[in-house]
Amino acid sequence: MKLNGNYSKLFENYLFAEVSDRAAKYQSAHPDKKILRLGIGDVTLPLADEVIKAMHLAVDEMSKKESFRGYGPYEGYGFLRESIKNYYKTFGVELNLNDIFVSDGAKSDLGNILDIFSNDNTVLVPDPVYPVYADTNIMAGRKIIFTNANEENGFLPMPEKVVKADIIYICSPNNPTGAAYSKEQLKEWVNYANSQGSIILYDAAYECFVKDDSLARSIFEVEGAKSCAIEFCSFSKIAGFTGTRCGYTVIPEELEKGGISLNKMWLRRQSTKFNGVPYIVQKGAEAVFSERGMAQIQQNLDYYRQNAKIIAECLDGLKIRYTGGKNSPYIWLKCPMGMGSWEFFDYLLNGAQVVGTPGEGFGENGKGFFRLTAFGSREVTQEAVLRIKNLLNNSN
């Protein structure tokens, strides 16, 4: 019996576990201090009324013999997939129903999709990056090439013609930097992937925050993407499903490699390893895209957008450089006074009792940067901003 030795190549602690551990130790040593958390990208507003109503009705259905449901379709119920298809139409993307697969979240699918690819593939990952992209490939023993996202390119790296990668990760709007690709920029990536025979794994979890028409909501807004891209999306950020768990993956039926359908491979994988998302959750997700549901959800999104604006205005006043804050719930700031990421983390925690996420935890290019999230409550966001402002003003 042998264990997977690739796990020894991972950092001992997952980034957010380390953040939580440090905050917990501080709280234990200072029980009288109130810690304000703007670190982990978890939402704070409750589910929309229309979603709750739909889930209650679904619970009632499950209590009656004539409407009870057991195992559902592996790819998700037709009613939810149809609503997702119609949602994509609102920003000009036409999908087939069979392109859409419902899951328990984008994070799961971003890791599980690797089952359909050989471990011999080379993977291109941006740096800094959401840790799941790199960690899941390290676990599988794949070769990873990092492409630089930095101040010079606005944290939006473009294809490097000399690099050959089989699998390419793109997240836009980006976690952690908040930067978002334009449709023209994504066209370059699509052309590159098609010319190289590569697959783009496109994380669109934050598409709902995009307000600028020049930016992409979906990679499938770009001509040619259906022959090279798989898109992952989530109800966690658009509808607050972080604890409810529902997402979806789009694999166009026409996406083939070597005459083999990736759509059919994924269905085969799901039917073997996954038994679907609960009916009750899928009924709630369907309500997200109803007229009333979308109206209620837009109010929640505007609440988080306002939080981002509050943080951004604070940084503007302190003359701290950052990306994000618009078209994204994340603000990626350059640590003041030349501090390192974890140094600034400790500085904020000890001096203001505010918790953010050190950029270094997202990769080499995250050193000297720091992520704040707009997903806190309004009260926490306003108080955290005041504390940060007072701390930094008193340091100058």
mmCIF file of C-alpha atoms in Angstrom, residues 13-352:
data_model
loop_
_atom_site.group_PDB
_atom_site.id
_atom_site.type_symbol
_atom_site.label_atom_id
_atom_site.label_comp_id
_atom_site.label_asym_id
_atom_site.label_seq_id
_atom_site.Cartn_x
_atom_site.Cartn_y
_atom_site.Cartn_z
ATOM 1 C CA ASN A 13 -1.914 24.576 5.920
ATOM 2 C CA TYR A 14 -4.496 25.709 3.391
ATOM 3 C CA LEU A 15 -4.231 29.526 3.194
ATOM 4 C CA PHE A 16 -7.582 30.299 4.782
ATOM 5 C CA ALA A 17 -7.007 27.756 7.546
ATOM 6 C CA GLU A 18 -3.783 29.586 8.431
ATOM 7 C CA VAL A 19 -5.596 32.940 8.480
ATOM 8 C CA SER A 20 -8.280 31.498 10.742
ATOM 9 C CA ASP A 21 -5.697 29.901 13.035
ATOM 10 C CA ARG A 22 -3.764 33.155 13.515
ATOM 11 C CA ALA A 23 -6.955 35.101 14.201
ATOM 12 C CA ALA A 24 -8.096 32.466 16.721
ATOM 13 C CA LYS A 25 -4.791 32.620 18.588
ATOM 14 C CA TYR A 26 -5.017 36.403 18.802
ATOM 15 C CA GLN A 27 -8.608 36.218 20.050
ATOM 16 C CA SER A 28 -7.638 33.678 22.697
ATOM 17 C CA ALA A 29 -4.886 35.967 23.955
ATOM 18 C CA HIS A 30 -7.126 39.071 23.778
ATOM 19 C CA PRO A 31 -10.686 37.945 24.642
ATOM 20 C CA ASP A 32 -11.769 41.555 25.219
ATOM 21 C CA LYS A 33 -10.967 42.609 21.623
ATOM 22 C CA LYS A 34 -13.554 42.474 18.825
ATOM 23 C CA ILE A 35 -12.052 41.124 15.595
ATOM 24 C CA LEU A 36 -13.524 42.351 12.291
ATOM 25 C CA ARG A 37 -13.156 39.853 9.452
ATOM 26 C CA LEU A 38 -12.695 40.977 5.856
ATOM 27 C CA GLY A 39 -10.654 37.959 4.860
ATOM 28 C CA ILE A 40 -12.546 34.919 3.633
ATOM 29 C CA GLY A 41 -14.955 35.556 0.754
ATOM 30 C CA ASP A 42 -18.019 34.252 2.571
ATOM 31 C CA VAL A 43 -21.287 36.119 2.176
ATOM 32 C CA THR A 44 -23.196 37.600 5.122
ATOM 33 C CA LEU A 45 -26.665 38.433 3.765
ATOM 34 C CA PRO A 46 -29.397 35.771 4.036
ATOM 35 C CA LEU A 47 -30.912 33.957 1.071
ATOM 36 C CA ALA A 48 -33.466 35.941 -0.916
ATOM 37 C CA ASP A 49 -37.104 35.539 0.096
ATOM 38 C CA GLU A 50 -38.013 34.082 -3.290
ATOM 39 C CA VAL A 51 -35.342 31.398 -2.885
ATOM 40 C CA ILE A 52 -36.541 30.504 0.613
ATOM 41 C CA LYS A 53 -40.139 30.337 -0.619
ATOM 42 C CA ALA A 54 -39.167 27.920 -3.401
ATOM 43 C CA MET A 55 -37.209 25.728 -1.001
ATOM 44 C CA HIS A 56 -40.131 25.593 1.444
ATOM 45 C CA LEU A 57 -42.439 24.485 -1.355
ATOM 46 C CA ALA A 58 -39.898 21.838 -2.345
ATOM 47 C CA VAL A 59 -39.767 20.551 1.240
ATOM 48 C CA ASP A 60 -43.563 20.239 1.173
ATOM 49 C CA GLU A 61 -43.326 18.288 -2.085
ATOM 50 C CA MET A 62 -40.909 15.866 -0.471
ATOM 51 C CA SER A 63 -43.463 15.162 2.276
ATOM 52 C CA LYS A 64 -46.065 13.774 -0.135
ATOM 53 C CA LYS A 65 -45.941 10.443 -1.901
ATOM 54 C CA GLU A 66 -47.188 11.829 -5.230
ATOM 55 C CA SER A 67 -44.533 14.565 -5.382
ATOM 56 C CA PHE A 68 -41.645 12.936 -3.514
ATOM 57 C CA ARG A 69 -38.375 12.657 -5.470
ATOM 58 C CA GLY A 70 -35.414 10.362 -4.941
ATOM 59 C CA TYR A 71 -32.309 10.311 -7.080
ATOM 60 C CA GLY A 72 -32.305 13.115 -9.624
ATOM 61 C CA PRO A 73 -30.569 13.347 -13.010
ATOM 62 C CA TYR A 74 -26.766 13.309 -12.722
ATOM 63 C CA GLU A 75 -26.528 16.493 -14.796
ATOM 64 C CA GLY A 76 -29.215 18.293 -12.794
ATOM 65 C CA TYR A 77 -32.958 18.757 -13.154
ATOM 66 C CA GLY A 78 -34.177 20.154 -16.457
ATOM 67 C CA PHE A 79 -36.017 23.046 -14.791
ATOM 68 C CA LEU A 80 -32.772 24.429 -13.309
ATOM 69 C CA ARG A 81 -30.683 23.842 -16.419
ATOM 70 C CA GLU A 82 -33.325 25.631 -18.476
ATOM 71 C CA SER A 83 -33.202 28.622 -16.120
ATOM 72 C CA ILE A 84 -29.393 28.723 -16.372
ATOM 73 C CA LYS A 85 -29.654 28.570 -20.161
ATOM 74 C CA ASN A 86 -32.067 31.529 -20.134
ATOM 75 C CA TYR A 87 -29.782 33.451 -17.767
ATOM 76 C CA TYR A 88 -26.921 33.150 -20.251
ATOM 77 C CA LYS A 89 -29.185 34.566 -22.951
ATOM 78 C CA THR A 90 -29.364 37.821 -20.973
ATOM 79 C CA PHE A 91 -25.735 38.506 -21.855
ATOM 80 C CA GLY A 92 -25.892 37.125 -25.369
ATOM 81 C CA VAL A 93 -24.713 33.527 -24.935
ATOM 82 C CA GLU A 94 -26.668 30.649 -26.479
ATOM 83 C CA LEU A 95 -26.195 27.279 -24.807
ATOM 84 C CA ASN A 96 -27.680 23.854 -25.407
ATOM 85 C CA LEU A 97 -29.401 22.271 -22.418
ATOM 86 C CA ASN A 98 -26.955 19.355 -22.602
ATOM 87 C CA ASP A 99 -24.025 21.773 -22.193
ATOM 88 C CA ILE A 100 -25.026 22.457 -18.569
ATOM 89 C CA PHE A 101 -24.160 20.284 -15.561
ATOM 90 C CA VAL A 102 -25.406 21.169 -12.067
ATOM 91 C CA SER A 103 -23.094 20.432 -9.142
ATOM 92 C CA ASP A 104 -22.542 21.216 -5.468
ATOM 93 C CA GLY A 105 -20.220 24.120 -6.262
ATOM 94 C CA ALA A 106 -17.552 25.496 -8.564
ATOM 95 C CA LYS A 107 -14.754 24.563 -6.160
ATOM 96 C CA SER A 108 -15.709 20.890 -6.371
ATOM 97 C CA ASP A 109 -15.944 20.924 -10.143
ATOM 98 C CA LEU A 110 -12.654 22.792 -10.585
ATOM 99 C CA GLY A 111 -10.959 19.922 -8.778
ATOM 100 C CA ASN A 112 -13.066 17.081 -10.129
ATOM 101 C CA ILE A 113 -12.796 18.125 -13.786
ATOM 102 C CA LEU A 114 -9.173 16.969 -13.682
ATOM 103 C CA ASP A 115 -10.433 13.382 -13.654
ATOM 104 C CA ILE A 116 -11.023 13.597 -17.408
ATOM 105 C CA PHE A 117 -7.464 14.768 -18.167
ATOM 106 C CA SER A 118 -4.232 12.793 -18.134
ATOM 107 C CA ASN A 119 -1.685 13.565 -15.438
ATOM 108 C CA ASP A 120 0.862 14.020 -18.240
ATOM 109 C CA ASN A 121 -0.676 17.373 -19.177
ATOM 110 C CA THR A 122 1.163 20.612 -18.464
ATOM 111 C CA VAL A 123 -0.909 23.209 -16.624
ATOM 112 C CA LEU A 124 -0.677 27.003 -16.915
ATOM 113 C CA VAL A 125 -1.773 28.815 -13.767
ATOM 114 C CA PRO A 126 -1.692 32.581 -13.087
ATOM 115 C CA ASP A 127 0.281 33.815 -10.097
ATOM 116 C CA PRO A 128 -1.222 35.048 -7.785
ATOM 117 C CA VAL A 129 -4.044 32.519 -7.891
ATOM 118 C CA TYR A 130 -6.945 30.934 -6.020
ATOM 119 C CA PRO A 131 -5.098 28.072 -4.247
ATOM 120 C CA VAL A 132 -7.438 25.332 -5.503
ATOM 121 C CA TYR A 133 -6.099 25.564 -9.079
ATOM 122 C CA ALA A 134 -2.508 24.813 -8.139
ATOM 123 C CA ASP A 135 -3.187 22.482 -5.203
ATOM 124 C CA THR A 136 -5.454 20.090 -7.097
ATOM 125 C CA ASN A 137 -2.843 19.703 -9.827
ATOM 126 C CA ILE A 138 -0.029 19.268 -7.310
ATOM 127 C CA MET A 139 -2.082 16.474 -5.759
ATOM 128 C CA ALA A 140 -2.249 14.787 -9.176
ATOM 129 C CA GLY A 141 1.461 15.263 -9.868
ATOM 130 C CA ARG A 142 1.062 17.463 -12.943
ATOM 131 C CA LYS A 143 3.699 19.887 -14.160
ATOM 132 C CA ILE A 144 2.610 23.454 -13.409
ATOM 133 C CA ILE A 145 3.851 26.570 -15.196
ATOM 134 C CA PHE A 146 3.032 29.890 -13.562
ATOM 135 C CA THR A 147 2.331 32.972 -15.650
ATOM 136 C CA ASN A 148 3.022 36.327 -14.035
ATOM 137 C CA ALA A 149 0.117 38.514 -12.996
ATOM 138 C CA ASN A 150 1.637 41.708 -11.642
ATOM 139 C CA GLU A 151 1.377 45.475 -11.420
ATOM 140 C CA GLU A 152 2.930 45.896 -14.854
ATOM 141 C CA ASN A 153 0.169 43.967 -16.648
ATOM 142 C CA GLY A 154 -2.624 45.058 -14.328
ATOM 143 C CA PHE A 155 -2.748 41.519 -12.899
ATOM 144 C CA LEU A 156 -4.130 40.330 -16.244
ATOM 145 C CA PRO A 157 -1.437 38.199 -17.921
ATOM 146 C CA MET A 158 -1.762 37.556 -21.637
ATOM 147 C CA PRO A 159 -0.629 34.500 -23.643
ATOM 148 C CA GLU A 160 3.086 33.969 -23.946
ATOM 149 C CA LYS A 161 3.704 32.483 -27.371
ATOM 150 C CA VAL A 162 6.768 30.530 -26.255
ATOM 151 C CA VAL A 163 4.835 28.640 -23.570
ATOM 152 C CA LYS A 164 3.069 25.369 -24.414
ATOM 153 C CA ALA A 165 0.392 24.406 -21.922
ATOM 154 C CA ASP A 166 -2.339 21.796 -22.252
ATOM 155 C CA ILE A 167 -4.644 23.150 -19.540
ATOM 156 C CA ILE A 168 -5.019 26.896 -18.889
ATOM 157 C CA TYR A 169 -6.728 28.392 -15.832
ATOM 158 C CA ILE A 170 -8.396 31.789 -16.098
ATOM 159 C CA CYS A 171 -10.501 33.472 -13.408
ATOM 160 C CA SER A 172 -12.305 36.700 -14.314
ATOM 161 C CA PRO A 173 -13.194 38.766 -12.346
ATOM 162 C CA ASN A 174 -10.159 37.397 -10.601
ATOM 163 C CA ASN A 175 -9.813 35.979 -7.149
ATOM 164 C CA PRO A 176 -7.752 37.385 -5.435
ATOM 165 C CA THR A 177 -6.865 40.498 -7.467
ATOM 166 C CA GLY A 178 -10.319 41.698 -8.556
ATOM 167 C CA ALA A 179 -8.971 42.362 -12.072
ATOM 168 C CA ALA A 180 -11.269 41.447 -14.991
ATOM 169 C CA TYR A 181 -10.518 40.633 -18.622
ATOM 170 C CA SER A 182 -12.132 42.498 -21.488
ATOM 171 C CA LYS A 183 -13.740 40.501 -24.289
ATOM 172 C CA GLU A 184 -10.863 41.532 -26.568
ATOM 173 C CA GLN A 185 -8.288 40.214 -24.115
ATOM 174 C CA LEU A 186 -10.139 36.924 -23.731
ATOM 175 C CA LYS A 187 -10.236 36.619 -27.511
ATOM 176 C CA GLU A 188 -6.431 36.455 -27.443
ATOM 177 C CA TRP A 189 -6.574 33.615 -24.936
ATOM 178 C CA VAL A 190 -9.183 31.754 -26.986
ATOM 179 C CA ASN A 191 -7.122 32.127 -30.169
ATOM 180 C CA TYR A 192 -4.038 30.942 -28.297
ATOM 181 C CA ALA A 193 -5.805 27.888 -26.851
ATOM 182 C CA ASN A 194 -7.267 26.911 -30.198
ATOM 183 C CA SER A 195 -3.894 27.300 -31.929
ATOM 184 C CA GLN A 196 -2.177 25.167 -29.265
ATOM 185 C CA GLY A 197 -4.923 22.558 -28.911
ATOM 186 C CA SER A 198 -5.272 23.542 -25.247
ATOM 187 C CA ILE A 199 -8.270 23.612 -22.909
ATOM 188 C CA ILE A 200 -9.187 26.728 -20.919
ATOM 189 C CA LEU A 201 -10.753 26.123 -17.501
ATOM 190 C CA TYR A 202 -12.614 29.400 -16.981
ATOM 191 C CA ASP A 203 -13.774 30.301 -13.479
ATOM 192 C CA ALA A 204 -16.701 32.732 -13.758
ATOM 193 C CA ALA A 205 -17.784 32.587 -10.111
ATOM 194 C CA TYR A 206 -17.830 36.401 -9.830
ATOM 195 C CA GLU A 207 -19.437 37.254 -13.189
ATOM 196 C CA CYS A 208 -22.484 38.694 -11.441
ATOM 197 C CA PHE A 209 -20.401 41.659 -10.238
ATOM 198 C CA VAL A 210 -19.494 42.787 -13.756
ATOM 199 C CA LYS A 211 -21.236 46.034 -14.710
ATOM 200 C CA ASP A 212 -18.899 47.220 -17.467
ATOM 201 C CA ASP A 213 -20.167 46.093 -20.887
ATOM 202 C CA SER A 214 -16.614 45.853 -22.240
ATOM 203 C CA LEU A 215 -15.834 43.083 -19.760
ATOM 204 C CA ALA A 216 -16.888 39.476 -20.213
ATOM 205 C CA ARG A 217 -19.523 37.744 -18.099
ATOM 206 C CA SER A 218 -18.765 34.436 -19.809
ATOM 207 C CA ILE A 219 -15.915 33.209 -21.957
ATOM 208 C CA PHE A 220 -18.574 31.980 -24.381
ATOM 209 C CA GLU A 221 -19.193 35.603 -25.350
ATOM 210 C CA VAL A 222 -15.973 35.163 -27.320
ATOM 211 C CA GLU A 223 -16.131 33.558 -30.756
ATOM 212 C CA GLY A 224 -14.287 30.250 -30.855
ATOM 213 C CA ALA A 225 -14.511 29.569 -27.112
ATOM 214 C CA LYS A 226 -16.831 26.583 -27.462
ATOM 215 C CA SER A 227 -14.029 24.624 -29.142
ATOM 216 C CA CYS A 228 -11.534 25.195 -26.316
ATOM 217 C CA ALA A 229 -13.197 26.210 -23.028
ATOM 218 C CA ILE A 230 -15.033 24.798 -20.024
ATOM 219 C CA GLU A 231 -16.757 27.313 -17.745
ATOM 220 C CA PHE A 232 -17.428 26.999 -14.018
ATOM 221 C CA CYS A 233 -19.915 29.096 -12.117
ATOM 222 C CA SER A 234 -21.504 29.167 -8.703
ATOM 223 C CA PHE A 235 -24.605 30.249 -6.825
ATOM 224 C CA SER A 236 -22.413 31.061 -3.822
ATOM 225 C CA LYS A 237 -21.686 34.649 -4.805
ATOM 226 C CA ILE A 238 -24.686 35.605 -6.949
ATOM 227 C CA ALA A 239 -27.225 34.224 -4.477
ATOM 228 C CA GLY A 240 -25.412 33.591 -1.197
ATOM 229 C CA PHE A 241 -25.371 29.792 -1.516
ATOM 230 C CA THR A 242 -22.019 29.366 0.266
ATOM 231 C CA GLY A 243 -23.697 27.151 2.862
ATOM 232 C CA THR A 244 -26.442 25.826 0.593
ATOM 233 C CA ARG A 245 -24.016 24.504 -2.067
ATOM 234 C CA CYS A 246 -24.939 24.668 -5.721
ATOM 235 C CA GLY A 247 -23.009 25.513 -8.871
ATOM 236 C CA TYR A 248 -22.772 24.504 -12.489
ATOM 237 C CA THR A 249 -20.270 23.716 -15.204
ATOM 238 C CA VAL A 250 -20.726 24.397 -18.912
ATOM 239 C CA ILE A 251 -19.057 21.974 -21.332
ATOM 240 C CA PRO A 252 -20.194 22.608 -24.918
ATOM 241 C CA GLU A 253 -21.276 19.493 -26.773
ATOM 242 C CA GLU A 254 -18.994 20.484 -29.655
ATOM 243 C CA LEU A 255 -15.889 20.488 -27.417
ATOM 244 C CA GLU A 256 -13.810 17.526 -28.559
ATOM 245 C CA LYS A 257 -10.199 16.424 -28.404
ATOM 246 C CA GLY A 258 -8.972 13.624 -30.626
ATOM 247 C CA GLY A 259 -12.538 12.940 -31.687
ATOM 248 C CA ILE A 260 -13.623 12.379 -28.075
ATOM 249 C CA SER A 261 -16.415 14.467 -26.520
ATOM 250 C CA LEU A 262 -15.390 16.099 -23.234
ATOM 251 C CA ASN A 263 -19.086 16.654 -22.529
ATOM 252 C CA LYS A 264 -19.740 12.911 -22.642
ATOM 253 C CA MET A 265 -16.628 12.178 -20.594
ATOM 254 C CA TRP A 266 -17.805 14.534 -17.854
ATOM 255 C CA LEU A 267 -21.305 13.002 -17.837
ATOM 256 C CA ARG A 268 -19.702 9.568 -17.497
ATOM 257 C CA ARG A 269 -17.538 10.817 -14.646
ATOM 258 C CA GLN A 270 -20.486 12.414 -12.836
ATOM 259 C CA SER A 271 -22.713 9.379 -13.237
ATOM 260 C CA THR A 272 -19.995 7.258 -11.611
ATOM 261 C CA LYS A 273 -18.841 9.551 -8.787
ATOM 262 C CA PHE A 274 -21.707 11.968 -8.117
ATOM 263 C CA ASN A 275 -25.376 11.517 -7.267
ATOM 264 C CA GLY A 276 -26.519 15.062 -7.901
ATOM 265 C CA VAL A 277 -27.557 18.134 -5.942
ATOM 266 C CA PRO A 278 -30.619 17.785 -3.658
ATOM 267 C CA TYR A 279 -33.956 18.595 -5.284
ATOM 268 C CA ILE A 280 -34.723 21.175 -2.578
ATOM 269 C CA VAL A 281 -31.505 23.065 -3.305
ATOM 270 C CA GLN A 282 -32.092 22.962 -7.062
ATOM 271 C CA LYS A 283 -35.584 24.417 -6.638
ATOM 272 C CA GLY A 284 -34.058 27.240 -4.625
ATOM 273 C CA ALA A 285 -31.438 27.777 -7.334
ATOM 274 C CA GLU A 286 -34.133 27.901 -10.011
ATOM 275 C CA ALA A 287 -35.837 30.723 -8.088
ATOM 276 C CA VAL A 288 -32.620 32.749 -8.262
ATOM 277 C CA PHE A 289 -33.242 33.354 -11.970
ATOM 278 C CA SER A 290 -36.936 34.168 -11.652
ATOM 279 C CA GLU A 291 -37.968 37.799 -12.161
ATOM 280 C CA ARG A 292 -38.651 38.366 -8.471
ATOM 281 C CA GLY A 293 -35.600 36.377 -7.447
ATOM 282 C CA MET A 294 -33.243 38.391 -9.628
ATOM 283 C CA ALA A 295 -34.693 41.674 -8.349
ATOM 284 C CA GLN A 296 -34.087 40.630 -4.744
ATOM 285 C CA ILE A 297 -30.627 39.291 -5.499
ATOM 286 C CA GLN A 298 -29.579 42.479 -7.268
ATOM 287 C CA GLN A 299 -30.319 44.335 -4.023
ATOM 288 C CA ASN A 300 -27.895 42.023 -2.221
ATOM 289 C CA LEU A 301 -25.240 42.444 -4.906
ATOM 290 C CA ASP A 302 -25.623 46.230 -4.734
ATOM 291 C CA TYR A 303 -25.106 45.983 -0.956
ATOM 292 C CA TYR A 304 -21.761 44.229 -1.492
ATOM 293 C CA ARG A 305 -20.828 46.651 -4.279
ATOM 294 C CA GLN A 306 -21.387 49.520 -1.861
ATOM 295 C CA ASN A 307 -19.141 47.786 0.678
ATOM 296 C CA ALA A 308 -16.436 47.549 -1.989
ATOM 297 C CA LYS A 309 -16.863 51.250 -2.727
ATOM 298 C CA ILE A 310 -16.471 52.108 0.959
ATOM 299 C CA ILE A 311 -13.194 50.160 1.142
ATOM 300 C CA ALA A 312 -11.927 51.624 -2.143
ATOM 301 C CA GLU A 313 -12.666 55.200 -1.034
ATOM 302 C CA CYS A 314 -10.755 54.584 2.174
ATOM 303 C CA LEU A 315 -7.713 53.384 0.218
ATOM 304 C CA ASP A 316 -8.019 56.328 -2.166
ATOM 305 C CA GLY A 317 -7.881 58.661 0.818
ATOM 306 C CA LEU A 318 -4.813 56.875 2.161
ATOM 307 C CA LYS A 319 -3.225 56.938 -1.319
ATOM 308 C CA ILE A 320 -2.820 53.163 -1.328
ATOM 309 C CA ARG A 321 -2.752 51.505 -4.753
ATOM 310 C CA TYR A 322 -5.205 48.689 -5.437
ATOM 311 C CA THR A 323 -7.085 46.761 -8.102
ATOM 312 C CA GLY A 324 -10.654 45.500 -7.904
ATOM 313 C CA GLY A 325 -13.427 47.193 -5.987
ATOM 314 C CA LYS A 326 -15.329 47.659 -9.257
ATOM 315 C CA ASN A 327 -16.775 44.689 -11.163
ATOM 316 C CA SER A 328 -15.480 42.571 -8.282
ATOM 317 C CA PRO A 329 -16.134 42.020 -4.565
ATOM 318 C CA TYR A 330 -12.396 41.924 -3.853
ATOM 319 C CA ILE A 331 -9.935 44.746 -3.264
ATOM 320 C CA TRP A 332 -6.275 43.837 -3.865
ATOM 321 C CA LEU A 333 -4.057 46.443 -2.264
ATOM 322 C CA LYS A 334 -0.335 47.080 -2.141
ATOM 323 C CA CYS A 335 0.817 46.819 1.457
ATOM 324 C CA PRO A 336 1.777 50.253 2.792
ATOM 325 C CA MET A 337 5.177 51.203 4.218
ATOM 326 C CA GLY A 338 6.887 48.448 2.219
ATOM 327 C CA MET A 339 5.460 45.719 4.435
ATOM 328 C CA GLY A 340 5.268 42.080 3.443
ATOM 329 C CA SER A 341 1.897 40.360 3.228
ATOM 330 C CA TRP A 342 2.005 38.435 6.500
ATOM 331 C CA GLU A 343 3.712 41.394 8.172
ATOM 332 C CA PHE A 344 0.764 43.599 7.186
ATOM 333 C CA PHE A 345 -1.648 40.868 8.308
ATOM 334 C CA ASP A 346 -0.127 40.915 11.809
ATOM 335 C CA TYR A 347 0.044 44.721 11.763
ATOM 336 C CA LEU A 348 -3.695 45.014 11.021
ATOM 337 C CA LEU A 349 -4.665 42.244 13.435
ATOM 338 C CA ASN A 350 -2.647 43.630 16.339
ATOM 339 C CA GLY A 351 -3.184 47.313 15.628
ATOM 340 C CA ALA A 352 -6.780 47.401 14.418
#
